[in-house]
Coordinates of C-alpha atoms and ligand atoms in Angstrom, one line a residue:
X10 CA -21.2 6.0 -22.1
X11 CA -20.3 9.1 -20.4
X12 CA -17.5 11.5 -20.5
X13 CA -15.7 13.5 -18.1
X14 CA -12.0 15.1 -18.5
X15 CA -10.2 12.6 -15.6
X16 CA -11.1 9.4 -14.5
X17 CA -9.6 8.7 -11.1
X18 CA -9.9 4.8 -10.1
X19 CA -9.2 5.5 -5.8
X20 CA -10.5 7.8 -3.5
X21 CA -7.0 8.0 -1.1
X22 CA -4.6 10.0 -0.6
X23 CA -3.4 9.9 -3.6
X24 CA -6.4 10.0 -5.5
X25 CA -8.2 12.8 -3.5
X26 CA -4.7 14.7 -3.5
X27 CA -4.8 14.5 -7.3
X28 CA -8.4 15.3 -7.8
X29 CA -8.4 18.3 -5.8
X30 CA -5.9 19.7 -8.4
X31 CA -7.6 18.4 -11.5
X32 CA -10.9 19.8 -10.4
X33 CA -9.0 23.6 -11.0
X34 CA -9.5 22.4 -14.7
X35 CA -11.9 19.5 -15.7
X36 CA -14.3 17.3 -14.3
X37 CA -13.1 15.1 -12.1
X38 CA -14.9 11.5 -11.5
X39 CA -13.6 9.8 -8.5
X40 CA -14.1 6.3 -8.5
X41 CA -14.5 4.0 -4.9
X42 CA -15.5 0.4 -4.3
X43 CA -16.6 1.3 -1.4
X44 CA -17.7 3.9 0.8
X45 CA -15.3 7.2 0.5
X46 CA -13.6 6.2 4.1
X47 CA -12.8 2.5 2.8
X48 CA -9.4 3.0 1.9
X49 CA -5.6 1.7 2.7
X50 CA -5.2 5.5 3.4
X51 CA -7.4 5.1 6.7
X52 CA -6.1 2.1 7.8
X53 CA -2.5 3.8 8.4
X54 CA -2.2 4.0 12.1
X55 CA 1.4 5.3 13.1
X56 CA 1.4 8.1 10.9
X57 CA 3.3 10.5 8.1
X58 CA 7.2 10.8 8.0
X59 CA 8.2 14.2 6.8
X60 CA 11.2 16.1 7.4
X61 CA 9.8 19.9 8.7
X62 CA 12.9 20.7 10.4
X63 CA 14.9 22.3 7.7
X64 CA 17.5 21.1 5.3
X65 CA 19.5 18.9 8.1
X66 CA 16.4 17.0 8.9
X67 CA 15.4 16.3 4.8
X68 CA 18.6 15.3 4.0
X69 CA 19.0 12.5 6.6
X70 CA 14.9 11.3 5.6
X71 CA 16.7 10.8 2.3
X72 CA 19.5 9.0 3.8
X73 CA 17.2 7.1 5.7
X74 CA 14.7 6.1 3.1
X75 CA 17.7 5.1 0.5
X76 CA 19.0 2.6 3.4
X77 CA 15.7 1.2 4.1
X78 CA 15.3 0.2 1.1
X79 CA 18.3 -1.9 0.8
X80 CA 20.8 -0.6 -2.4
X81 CA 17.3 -0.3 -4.4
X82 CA 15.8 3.2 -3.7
X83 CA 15.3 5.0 -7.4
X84 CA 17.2 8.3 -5.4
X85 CA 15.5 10.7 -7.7
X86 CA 12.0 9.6 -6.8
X87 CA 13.6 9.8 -2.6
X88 CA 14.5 13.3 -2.9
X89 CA 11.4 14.4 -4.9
X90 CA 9.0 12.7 -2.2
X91 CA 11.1 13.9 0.9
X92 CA 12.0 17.3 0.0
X93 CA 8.3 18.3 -1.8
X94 CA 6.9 16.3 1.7
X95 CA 7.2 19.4 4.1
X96 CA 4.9 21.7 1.1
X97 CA 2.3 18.9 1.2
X98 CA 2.1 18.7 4.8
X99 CA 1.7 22.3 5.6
X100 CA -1.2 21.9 2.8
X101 CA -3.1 19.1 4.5
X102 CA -2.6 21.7 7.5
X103 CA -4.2 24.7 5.6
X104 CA -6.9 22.1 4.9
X105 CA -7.4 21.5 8.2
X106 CA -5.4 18.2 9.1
X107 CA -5.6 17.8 12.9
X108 CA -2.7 16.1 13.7
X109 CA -1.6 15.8 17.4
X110 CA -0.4 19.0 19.0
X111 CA 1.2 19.5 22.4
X112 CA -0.3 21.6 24.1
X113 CA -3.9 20.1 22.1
X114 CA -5.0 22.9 20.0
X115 CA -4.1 25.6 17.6
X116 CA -0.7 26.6 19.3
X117 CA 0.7 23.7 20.4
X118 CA 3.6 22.3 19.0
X119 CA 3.1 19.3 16.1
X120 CA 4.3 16.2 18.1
X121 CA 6.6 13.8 16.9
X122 CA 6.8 10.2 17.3
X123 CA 10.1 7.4 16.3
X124 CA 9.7 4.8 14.3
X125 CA 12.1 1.9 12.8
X126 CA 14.9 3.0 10.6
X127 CA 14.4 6.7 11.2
X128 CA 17.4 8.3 12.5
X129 CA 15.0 11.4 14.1
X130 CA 11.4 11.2 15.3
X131 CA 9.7 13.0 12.5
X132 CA 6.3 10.8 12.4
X133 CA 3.5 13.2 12.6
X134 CA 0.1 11.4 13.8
X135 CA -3.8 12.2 14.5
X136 CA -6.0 10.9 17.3
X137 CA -2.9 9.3 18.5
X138 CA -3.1 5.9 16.1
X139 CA -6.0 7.0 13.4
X140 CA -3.8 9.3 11.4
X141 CA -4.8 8.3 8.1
X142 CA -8.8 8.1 8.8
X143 CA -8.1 11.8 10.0
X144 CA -6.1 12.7 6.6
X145 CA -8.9 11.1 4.4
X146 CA -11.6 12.8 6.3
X147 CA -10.2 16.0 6.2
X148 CA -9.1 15.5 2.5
X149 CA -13.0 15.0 2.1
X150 CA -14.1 17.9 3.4
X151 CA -11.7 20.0 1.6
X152 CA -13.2 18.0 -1.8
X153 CA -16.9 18.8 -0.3
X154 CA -16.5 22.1 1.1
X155 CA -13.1 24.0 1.0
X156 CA -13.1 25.8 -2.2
X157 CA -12.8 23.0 -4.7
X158 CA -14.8 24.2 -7.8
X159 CA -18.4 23.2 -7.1
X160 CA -19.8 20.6 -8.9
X161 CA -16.1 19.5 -10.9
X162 CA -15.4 16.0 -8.7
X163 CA -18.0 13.8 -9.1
X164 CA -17.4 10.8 -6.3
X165 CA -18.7 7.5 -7.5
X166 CA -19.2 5.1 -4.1
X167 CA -19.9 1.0 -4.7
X168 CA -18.0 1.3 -8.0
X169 CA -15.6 -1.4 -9.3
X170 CA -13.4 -0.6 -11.8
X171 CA -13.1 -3.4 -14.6
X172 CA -10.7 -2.8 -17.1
X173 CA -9.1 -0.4 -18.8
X174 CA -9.9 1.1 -22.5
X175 CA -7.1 1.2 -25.0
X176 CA -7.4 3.1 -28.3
X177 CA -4.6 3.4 -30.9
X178 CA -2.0 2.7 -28.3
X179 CA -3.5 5.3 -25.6
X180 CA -5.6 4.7 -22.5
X181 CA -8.8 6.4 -23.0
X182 CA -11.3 5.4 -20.0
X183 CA -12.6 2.4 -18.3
X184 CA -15.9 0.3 -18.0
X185 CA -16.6 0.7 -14.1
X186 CA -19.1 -2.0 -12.5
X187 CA -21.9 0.2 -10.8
X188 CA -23.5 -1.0 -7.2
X189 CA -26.3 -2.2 -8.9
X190 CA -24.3 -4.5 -11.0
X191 CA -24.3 -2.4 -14.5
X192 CA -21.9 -2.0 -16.5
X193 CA -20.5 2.0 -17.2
X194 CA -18.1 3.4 -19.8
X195 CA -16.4 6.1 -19.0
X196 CA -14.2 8.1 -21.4
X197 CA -11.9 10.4 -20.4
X198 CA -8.9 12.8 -21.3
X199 CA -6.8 10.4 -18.9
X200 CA -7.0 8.1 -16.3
X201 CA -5.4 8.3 -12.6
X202 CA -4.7 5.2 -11.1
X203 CA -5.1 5.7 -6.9
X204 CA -6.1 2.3 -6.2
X205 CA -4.0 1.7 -3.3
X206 CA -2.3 -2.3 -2.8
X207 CA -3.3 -5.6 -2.8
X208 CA -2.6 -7.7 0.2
X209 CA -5.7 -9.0 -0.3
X210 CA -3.2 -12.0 -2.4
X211 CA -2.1 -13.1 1.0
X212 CA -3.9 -14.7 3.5
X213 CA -2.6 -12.9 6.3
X214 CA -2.8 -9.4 6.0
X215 CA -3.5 -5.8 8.0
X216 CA -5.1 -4.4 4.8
X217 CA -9.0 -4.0 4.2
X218 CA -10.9 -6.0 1.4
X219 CA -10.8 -3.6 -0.9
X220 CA -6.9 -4.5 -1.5
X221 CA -7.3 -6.6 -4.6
X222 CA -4.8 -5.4 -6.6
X223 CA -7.2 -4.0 -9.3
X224 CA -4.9 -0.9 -10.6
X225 CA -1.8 -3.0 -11.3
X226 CA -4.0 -6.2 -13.3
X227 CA -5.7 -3.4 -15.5
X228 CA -2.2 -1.9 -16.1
X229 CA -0.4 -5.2 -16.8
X230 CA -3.8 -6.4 -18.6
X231 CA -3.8 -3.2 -20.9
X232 CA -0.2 -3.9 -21.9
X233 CA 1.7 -1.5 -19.3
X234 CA 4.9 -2.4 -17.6
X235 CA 5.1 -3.2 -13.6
X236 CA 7.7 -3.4 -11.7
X237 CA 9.5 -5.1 -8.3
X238 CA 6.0 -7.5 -7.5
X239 CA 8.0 -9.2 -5.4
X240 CA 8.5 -6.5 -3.0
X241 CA 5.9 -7.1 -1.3
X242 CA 6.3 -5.6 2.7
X243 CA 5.0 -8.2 5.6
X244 CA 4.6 -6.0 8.5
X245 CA 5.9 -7.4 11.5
X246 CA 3.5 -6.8 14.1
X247 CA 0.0 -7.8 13.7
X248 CA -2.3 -8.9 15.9
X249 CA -1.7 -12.5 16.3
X250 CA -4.6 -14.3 18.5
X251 CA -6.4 -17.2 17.3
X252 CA -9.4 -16.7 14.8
X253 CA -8.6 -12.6 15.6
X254 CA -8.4 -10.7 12.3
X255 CA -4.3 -9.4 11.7
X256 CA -5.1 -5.9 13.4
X257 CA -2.3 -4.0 12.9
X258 CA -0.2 -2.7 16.1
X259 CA 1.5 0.1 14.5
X260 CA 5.4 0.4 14.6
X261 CA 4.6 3.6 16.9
X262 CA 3.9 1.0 19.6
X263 CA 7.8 0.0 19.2
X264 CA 8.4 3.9 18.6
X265 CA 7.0 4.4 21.9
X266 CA 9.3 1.9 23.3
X267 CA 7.7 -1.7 23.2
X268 CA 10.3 -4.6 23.1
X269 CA 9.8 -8.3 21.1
X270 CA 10.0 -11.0 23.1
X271 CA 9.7 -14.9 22.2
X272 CA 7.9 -17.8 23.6
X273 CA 10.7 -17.7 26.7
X274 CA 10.3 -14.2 27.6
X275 CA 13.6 -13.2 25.9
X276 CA 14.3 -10.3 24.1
X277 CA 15.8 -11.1 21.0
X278 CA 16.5 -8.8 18.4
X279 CA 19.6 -8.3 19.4
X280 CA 21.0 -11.4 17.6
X281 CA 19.3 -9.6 14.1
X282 CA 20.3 -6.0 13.8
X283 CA 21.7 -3.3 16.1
X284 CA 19.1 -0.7 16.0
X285 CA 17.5 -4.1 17.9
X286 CA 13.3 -3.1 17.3
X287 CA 13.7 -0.3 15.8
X288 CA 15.4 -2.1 12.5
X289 CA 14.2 -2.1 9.4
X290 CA 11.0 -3.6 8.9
X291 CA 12.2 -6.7 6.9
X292 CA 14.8 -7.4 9.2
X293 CA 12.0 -7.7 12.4
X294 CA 9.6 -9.3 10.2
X295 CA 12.0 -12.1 9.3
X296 CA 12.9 -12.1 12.9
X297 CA 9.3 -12.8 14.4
X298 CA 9.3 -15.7 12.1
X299 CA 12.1 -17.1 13.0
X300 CA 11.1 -17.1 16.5
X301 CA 8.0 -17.6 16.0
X302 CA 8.7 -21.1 14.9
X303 CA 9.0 -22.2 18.6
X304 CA 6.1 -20.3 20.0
X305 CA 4.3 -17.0 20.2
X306 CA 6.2 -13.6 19.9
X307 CA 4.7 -11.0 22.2
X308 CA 5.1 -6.8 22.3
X309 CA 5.8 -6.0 25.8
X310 CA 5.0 -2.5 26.6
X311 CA 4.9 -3.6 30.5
X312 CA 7.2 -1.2 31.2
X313 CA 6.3 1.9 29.3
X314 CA 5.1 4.8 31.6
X315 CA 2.7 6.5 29.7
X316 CA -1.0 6.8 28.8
X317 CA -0.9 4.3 26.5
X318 CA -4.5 4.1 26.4
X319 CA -4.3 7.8 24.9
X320 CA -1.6 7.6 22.7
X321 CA -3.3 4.7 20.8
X322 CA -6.4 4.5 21.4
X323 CA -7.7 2.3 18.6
X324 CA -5.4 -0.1 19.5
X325 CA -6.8 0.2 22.8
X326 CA -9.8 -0.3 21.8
X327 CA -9.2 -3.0 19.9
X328 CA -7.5 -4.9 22.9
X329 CA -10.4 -4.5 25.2
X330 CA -12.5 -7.0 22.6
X331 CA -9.8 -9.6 24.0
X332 CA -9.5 -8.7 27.5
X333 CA -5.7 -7.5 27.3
X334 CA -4.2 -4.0 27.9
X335 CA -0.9 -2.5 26.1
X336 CA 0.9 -1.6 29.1
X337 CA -0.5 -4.3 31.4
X338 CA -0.5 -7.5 29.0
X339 CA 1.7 -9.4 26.7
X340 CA 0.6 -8.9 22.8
X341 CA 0.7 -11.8 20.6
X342 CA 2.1 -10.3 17.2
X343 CA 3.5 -12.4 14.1
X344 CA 3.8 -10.6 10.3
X345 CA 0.9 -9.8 7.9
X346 CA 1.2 -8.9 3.9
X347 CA 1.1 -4.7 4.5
X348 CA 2.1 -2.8 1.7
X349 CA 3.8 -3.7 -1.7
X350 CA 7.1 -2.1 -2.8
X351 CA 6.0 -2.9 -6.7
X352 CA 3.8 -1.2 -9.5
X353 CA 2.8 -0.3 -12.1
X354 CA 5.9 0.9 -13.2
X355 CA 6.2 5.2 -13.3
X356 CA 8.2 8.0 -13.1
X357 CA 8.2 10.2 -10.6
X358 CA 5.7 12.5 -12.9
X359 CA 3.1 9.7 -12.8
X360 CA 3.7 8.3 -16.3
X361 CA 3.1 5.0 -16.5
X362 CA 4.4 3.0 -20.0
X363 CA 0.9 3.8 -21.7
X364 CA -0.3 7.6 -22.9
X365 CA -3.4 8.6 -21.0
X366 CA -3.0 6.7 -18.2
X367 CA -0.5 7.2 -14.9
X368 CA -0.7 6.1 -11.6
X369 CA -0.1 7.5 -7.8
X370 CA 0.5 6.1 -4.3
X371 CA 0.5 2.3 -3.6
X372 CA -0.6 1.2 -6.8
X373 CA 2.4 2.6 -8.6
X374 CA 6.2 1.8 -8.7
X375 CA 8.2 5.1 -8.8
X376 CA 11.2 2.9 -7.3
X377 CA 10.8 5.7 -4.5
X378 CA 10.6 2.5 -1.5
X379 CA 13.9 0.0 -3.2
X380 CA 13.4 -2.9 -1.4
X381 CA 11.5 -2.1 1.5
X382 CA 9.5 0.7 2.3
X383 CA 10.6 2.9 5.2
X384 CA 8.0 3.4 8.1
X385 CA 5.4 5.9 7.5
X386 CA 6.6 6.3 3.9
X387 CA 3.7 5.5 2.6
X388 CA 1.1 8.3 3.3
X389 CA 3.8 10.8 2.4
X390 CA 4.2 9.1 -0.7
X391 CA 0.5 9.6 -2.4
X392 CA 0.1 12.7 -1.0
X393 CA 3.1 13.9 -2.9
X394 CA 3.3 11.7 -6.4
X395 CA -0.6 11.9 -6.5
X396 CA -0.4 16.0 -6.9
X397 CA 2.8 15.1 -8.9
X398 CA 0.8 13.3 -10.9
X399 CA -2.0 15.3 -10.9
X400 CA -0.2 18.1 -12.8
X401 CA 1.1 16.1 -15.2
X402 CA -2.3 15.5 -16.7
X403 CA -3.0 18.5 -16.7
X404 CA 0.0 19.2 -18.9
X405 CA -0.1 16.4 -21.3
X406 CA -4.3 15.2 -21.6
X407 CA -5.7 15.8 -24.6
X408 CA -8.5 17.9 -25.0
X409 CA -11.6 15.8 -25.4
X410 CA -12.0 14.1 -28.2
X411 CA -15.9 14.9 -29.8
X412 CA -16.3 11.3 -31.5
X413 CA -17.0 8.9 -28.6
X414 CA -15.2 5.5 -28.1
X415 CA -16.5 2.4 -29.4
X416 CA -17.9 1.0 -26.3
X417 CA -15.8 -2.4 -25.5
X418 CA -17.8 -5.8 -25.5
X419 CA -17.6 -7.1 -22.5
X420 CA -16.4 -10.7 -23.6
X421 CA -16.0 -13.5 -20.8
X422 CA -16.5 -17.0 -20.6
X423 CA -19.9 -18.0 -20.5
X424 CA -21.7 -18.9 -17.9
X425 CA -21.3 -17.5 -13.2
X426 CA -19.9 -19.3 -10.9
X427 CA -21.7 -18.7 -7.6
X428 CA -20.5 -16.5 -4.6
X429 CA -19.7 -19.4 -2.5
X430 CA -17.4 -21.1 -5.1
X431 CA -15.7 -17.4 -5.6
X432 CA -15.1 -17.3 -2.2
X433 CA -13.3 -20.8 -2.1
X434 CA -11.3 -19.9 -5.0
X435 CA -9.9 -16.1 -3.4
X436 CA -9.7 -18.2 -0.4
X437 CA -7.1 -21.3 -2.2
X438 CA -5.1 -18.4 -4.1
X439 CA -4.4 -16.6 -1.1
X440 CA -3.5 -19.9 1.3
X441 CA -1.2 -20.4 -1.6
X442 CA 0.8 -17.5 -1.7
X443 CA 1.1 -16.7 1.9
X444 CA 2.5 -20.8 2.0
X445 CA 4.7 -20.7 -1.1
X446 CA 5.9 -17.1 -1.5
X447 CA 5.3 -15.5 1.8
X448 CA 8.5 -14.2 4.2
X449 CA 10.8 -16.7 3.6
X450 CA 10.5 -17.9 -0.6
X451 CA 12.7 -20.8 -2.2
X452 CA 12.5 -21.9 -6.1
X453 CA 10.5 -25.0 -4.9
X454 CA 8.2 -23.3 -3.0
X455 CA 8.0 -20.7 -5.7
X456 CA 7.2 -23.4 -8.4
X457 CA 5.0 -25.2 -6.1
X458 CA 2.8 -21.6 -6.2
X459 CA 3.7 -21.0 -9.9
X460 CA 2.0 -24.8 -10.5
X461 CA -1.1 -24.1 -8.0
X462 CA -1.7 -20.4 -9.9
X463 CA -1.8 -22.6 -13.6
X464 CA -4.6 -24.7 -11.8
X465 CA -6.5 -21.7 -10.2
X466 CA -6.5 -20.1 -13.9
X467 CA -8.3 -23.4 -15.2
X468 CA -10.7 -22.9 -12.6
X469 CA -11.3 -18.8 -12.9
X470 CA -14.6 -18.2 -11.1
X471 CA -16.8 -16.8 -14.3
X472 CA -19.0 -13.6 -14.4
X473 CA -19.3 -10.1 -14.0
X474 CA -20.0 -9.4 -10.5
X475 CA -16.9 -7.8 -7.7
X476 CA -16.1 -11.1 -6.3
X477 CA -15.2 -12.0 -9.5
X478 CA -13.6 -8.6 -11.2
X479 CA -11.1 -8.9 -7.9
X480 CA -10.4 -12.7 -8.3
X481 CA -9.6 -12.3 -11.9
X482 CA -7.5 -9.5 -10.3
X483 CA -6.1 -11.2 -7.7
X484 CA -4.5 -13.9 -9.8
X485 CA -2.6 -11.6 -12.0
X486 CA -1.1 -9.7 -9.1
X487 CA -0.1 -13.6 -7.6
X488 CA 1.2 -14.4 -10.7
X489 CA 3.2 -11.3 -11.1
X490 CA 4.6 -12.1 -7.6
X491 CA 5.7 -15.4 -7.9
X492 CA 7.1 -14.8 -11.7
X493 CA 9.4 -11.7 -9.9
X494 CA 10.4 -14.1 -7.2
X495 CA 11.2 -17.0 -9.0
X496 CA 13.3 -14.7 -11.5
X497 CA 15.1 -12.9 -8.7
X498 CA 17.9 -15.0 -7.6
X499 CA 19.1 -13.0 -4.7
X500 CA 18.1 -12.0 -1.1
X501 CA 17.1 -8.5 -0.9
X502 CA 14.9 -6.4 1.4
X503 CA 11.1 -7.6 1.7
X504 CA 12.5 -10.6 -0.9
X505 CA 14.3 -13.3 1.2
X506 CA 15.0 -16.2 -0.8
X507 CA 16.5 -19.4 1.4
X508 CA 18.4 -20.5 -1.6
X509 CA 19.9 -17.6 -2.5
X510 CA 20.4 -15.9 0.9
X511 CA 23.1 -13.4 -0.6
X512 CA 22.7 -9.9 -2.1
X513 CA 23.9 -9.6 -5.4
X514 CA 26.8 -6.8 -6.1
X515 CA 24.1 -4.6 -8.3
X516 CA 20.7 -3.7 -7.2
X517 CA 18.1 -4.5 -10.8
X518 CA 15.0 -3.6 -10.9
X519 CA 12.3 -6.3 -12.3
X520 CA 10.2 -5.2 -15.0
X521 CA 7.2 -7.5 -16.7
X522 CA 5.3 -6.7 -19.3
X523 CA 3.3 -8.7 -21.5
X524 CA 4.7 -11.9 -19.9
X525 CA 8.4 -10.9 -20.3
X526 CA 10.6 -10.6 -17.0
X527 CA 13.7 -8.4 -17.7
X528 CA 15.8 -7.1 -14.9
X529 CA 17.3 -3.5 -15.4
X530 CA 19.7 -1.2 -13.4
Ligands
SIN12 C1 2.2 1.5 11.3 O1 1.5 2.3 11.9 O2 3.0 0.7 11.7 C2 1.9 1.5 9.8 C3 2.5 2.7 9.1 C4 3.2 2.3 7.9 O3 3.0 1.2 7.3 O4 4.2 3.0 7.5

């Protein structure tokens, strides 16, 4: 058992943007499954959208993010995240951020890029495509070096986070799975959830293996309420060779000016929306899978007159490993699970439906994205609801209680099921859902997953190692997915049903909690 004032499951930009605050005041333990850099936050390529050209240039990233997001952006949570944006940039800059400059250095000008559904190029980036690896690494150093009190963040690597504890109604810490295997519990004043997405539930996806999902199934298993799981965003261009892992070629690429084109060398997103690839990202996803049904879709950057090799040069890189070049080569992209719209549900404070415990970043559901989440949202989003969040702990926690929590029992069925057989199970779950409640969803499809999820629960792999703490994980995220889906009766951003292509007149939110769907404006 050990105490510290803040327990902070994540170590991304939202977490690390929220422990830098709560370090001012408590001790801070930051909790990782893997190393520190193994985040979603450094696996965001394209960049951070924020508005830094005065009150014009905020008010249209409102407007922009409200249409994104397709009649189903919680407005408040917009204009919080895109006005508070331009603070939080200029911080990571104090911090030492190094995002591209032109001229390179200290007095160049910030450069900008486009991307879809922006109405101005506001996307600030690093090292060209690497600019969330640069904003986690420079959020580390400010953590390690840069005037955090010494000593109050405490940053636990290896460290899966199991559940959640609940006392008299209020979240009071968490039993944490060390890297040796032990089992830790940790009490605390309140409890941060950073822990980023969970496109690990789909077998196609851009995001690391760290994406389980693990914030919203302790949430939703400790009683909380989440909300729009079946948001989930399939990003429309990722790497698509055969037996290649789904690489992500950043919207920037398009931003920078590379067209779609199918199997026949045609352009064709002119017959889907007239802002042709630069739409909104559900709009080309669907797009590429329609086409994609007679043959490969390419990016086509053939044409594009620039270094490309400089602008991105981890997708670059990444190219060389199968002998093709951005501007010299055809691209082979199709959609990949990316980022989910849903949450744990919160306000734009942080608070989740439980005391003591609130949530930042992917993990959460502040309604800020609707339907789908505009381009380079995302980073923008933890940097400014994890400080959000961060001081409303710091306003509500408790002070430490002296009696210490009964340490939970850590009941399970008896018996492990072995690594292999774990990996076969993750492996069926996630065939499932990208199959039966991927891109394009319908109620059979949707019941077919429903039936397949009711078998993989007979079946839960059993022990208490990661493999098996994320597959437990993984199922309740799938679940809350295909429950959403099948409930929502309506075509609507990232959500396309084939039976109900229509949107409805009134944008609802879904909400679940403790197995009860309800849909609220
Ligand atoms: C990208 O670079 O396309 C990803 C950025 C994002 O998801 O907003």
């Amino acid at each position: 058992m050990e105490r510290v004032d803040f327990l902070v499951v994540g170590a991304g930009i939202a977490g690390l943007s929220a422990a830098i605050r709560l370090a001012e005041v408590g001790r801070v333990l930051v909790v990782t499954k893997e190393e520190l850099a193994e985040s979603n936050t450094a696996y965001a390529q394209g960049g951070i959208a924020v508005a830094m050209g005065g009150d014009e240039d905020v008010a249209l990233h409102l407007e922009d993010t409200m249409a994104a997001g397709d009649g189903l952006v919680n407005r408040e949570a917009a204009a919080v995240l895109v006005s508070q944006g331009p603070r939080r940039v200029e911080e990571l800059l104090e911090w030492g951020t190094a995002f591209d400059r032109y001229p390179a250095g200290e007095g160049g000008e910030l450069m900008r890029t486009m991307e879809g559904a922006h109405s101005r190029s506001r996307i600030l980036h690093a090292n060209g495509d690497a600019t969330g690896r640069e904003i986690a690494v420079s959020l580390l150093r400010h953590v390690r070096e840069g005037g955090v009190r010494a000593g109050s963040i405490e940053l636990m690597e290896w460290t899966t986070s199991v559940d959640l504890i609940v006392e008299g109604g209020r979240v009071v810490g968490a039993t944490l799975l060390d890297g040796e295997g032990g089992l830790r519990v940790v009490q605390a004043r309140a409890v941060l959830l950073a822990s980023g997405g969970a496109g690990q539930v789909y077998s196609d996806t851009t995001n690391p293996a760290v994406a389980t999902g693990d914030g919203i199934a302790m949430a939703y298993r400790a009683g909380a309420a989440v909300s729009d799981m079946e948001f989930y965003q399939f990003h429309p261009t990722a790497f698509a060779a055969a037996g290649a892992p789904r690489f992500l070629m950043s919207e920037a690429l398009r931003g920078e000016g590379a067209l779609l084109v199918n199997a026949a060398g045609e352009r064709f997103m002119e017959r889907y929306h007239p802002l042709l690839e630069l739409a909104p990202r559900d709009v080309v996803a669907r797009a590429i899978t329609r086409e994609g049904m007679d043959g490969p879709v390419y990016l086509d950057m053939r044409h594009v007159k620039k270094d490309l090799k400089a602008r991105f040069p981890g997708i670059s890189r990444f190219l060389v490993g199968y002998r093709l070049e951005l501007g010299r080569d055809l691209i082979p992209v199709r959609p990949a699970a990316h980022y989910l719209m849903g949450g744990v549900k919160t306000d734009v404070q942080g608070r989740t439906s439980l005391p003591g415990l609130y949530a930042a970043g992917e993990v959460a559901c502040t309604g800020v994205h609707g339907a789908n989440r505009l381009a380079s949202n995302s980073l923008l989003e933890g940097l400014v609801f994890g400080a959000l969040a961060a001081e409303t702990m710091l306003t509500e926690a408790p002070l430490v209680k002296d009696e210490l929590i009964a340490a939970p029992v850590a009941a399970g069925p008896a018996g492990v099921t072995s690594e292999a057989a774990t990996e076969k199970w993750i492996r069926e779950l996630r065939e499932l859902m990208w199959k039966y409640a991927g891109l394009l969803r319908d109620a059979d499809g949707l019941r077919q997953a429903k039936r397949g999820l009711d078998a993989l629960r007979a079946a839960m792999p059993k022990g208490l190692f990661r493999r098996a703490v994320e597959a437990r994980n993984l199922l309740v995220v799938a679940e809350l997915i295909v429950a959403s889906a099948l409930g929502r009766e309506e075509s609507r951003g990232a959500h396309y049903r084939n039976d109900f292509p229509l949107h409805d007149a009134v944008g609802k939110h879904s909400v679940m909690q403790r197995g009860r769907l309800e849909f609220a404006a």
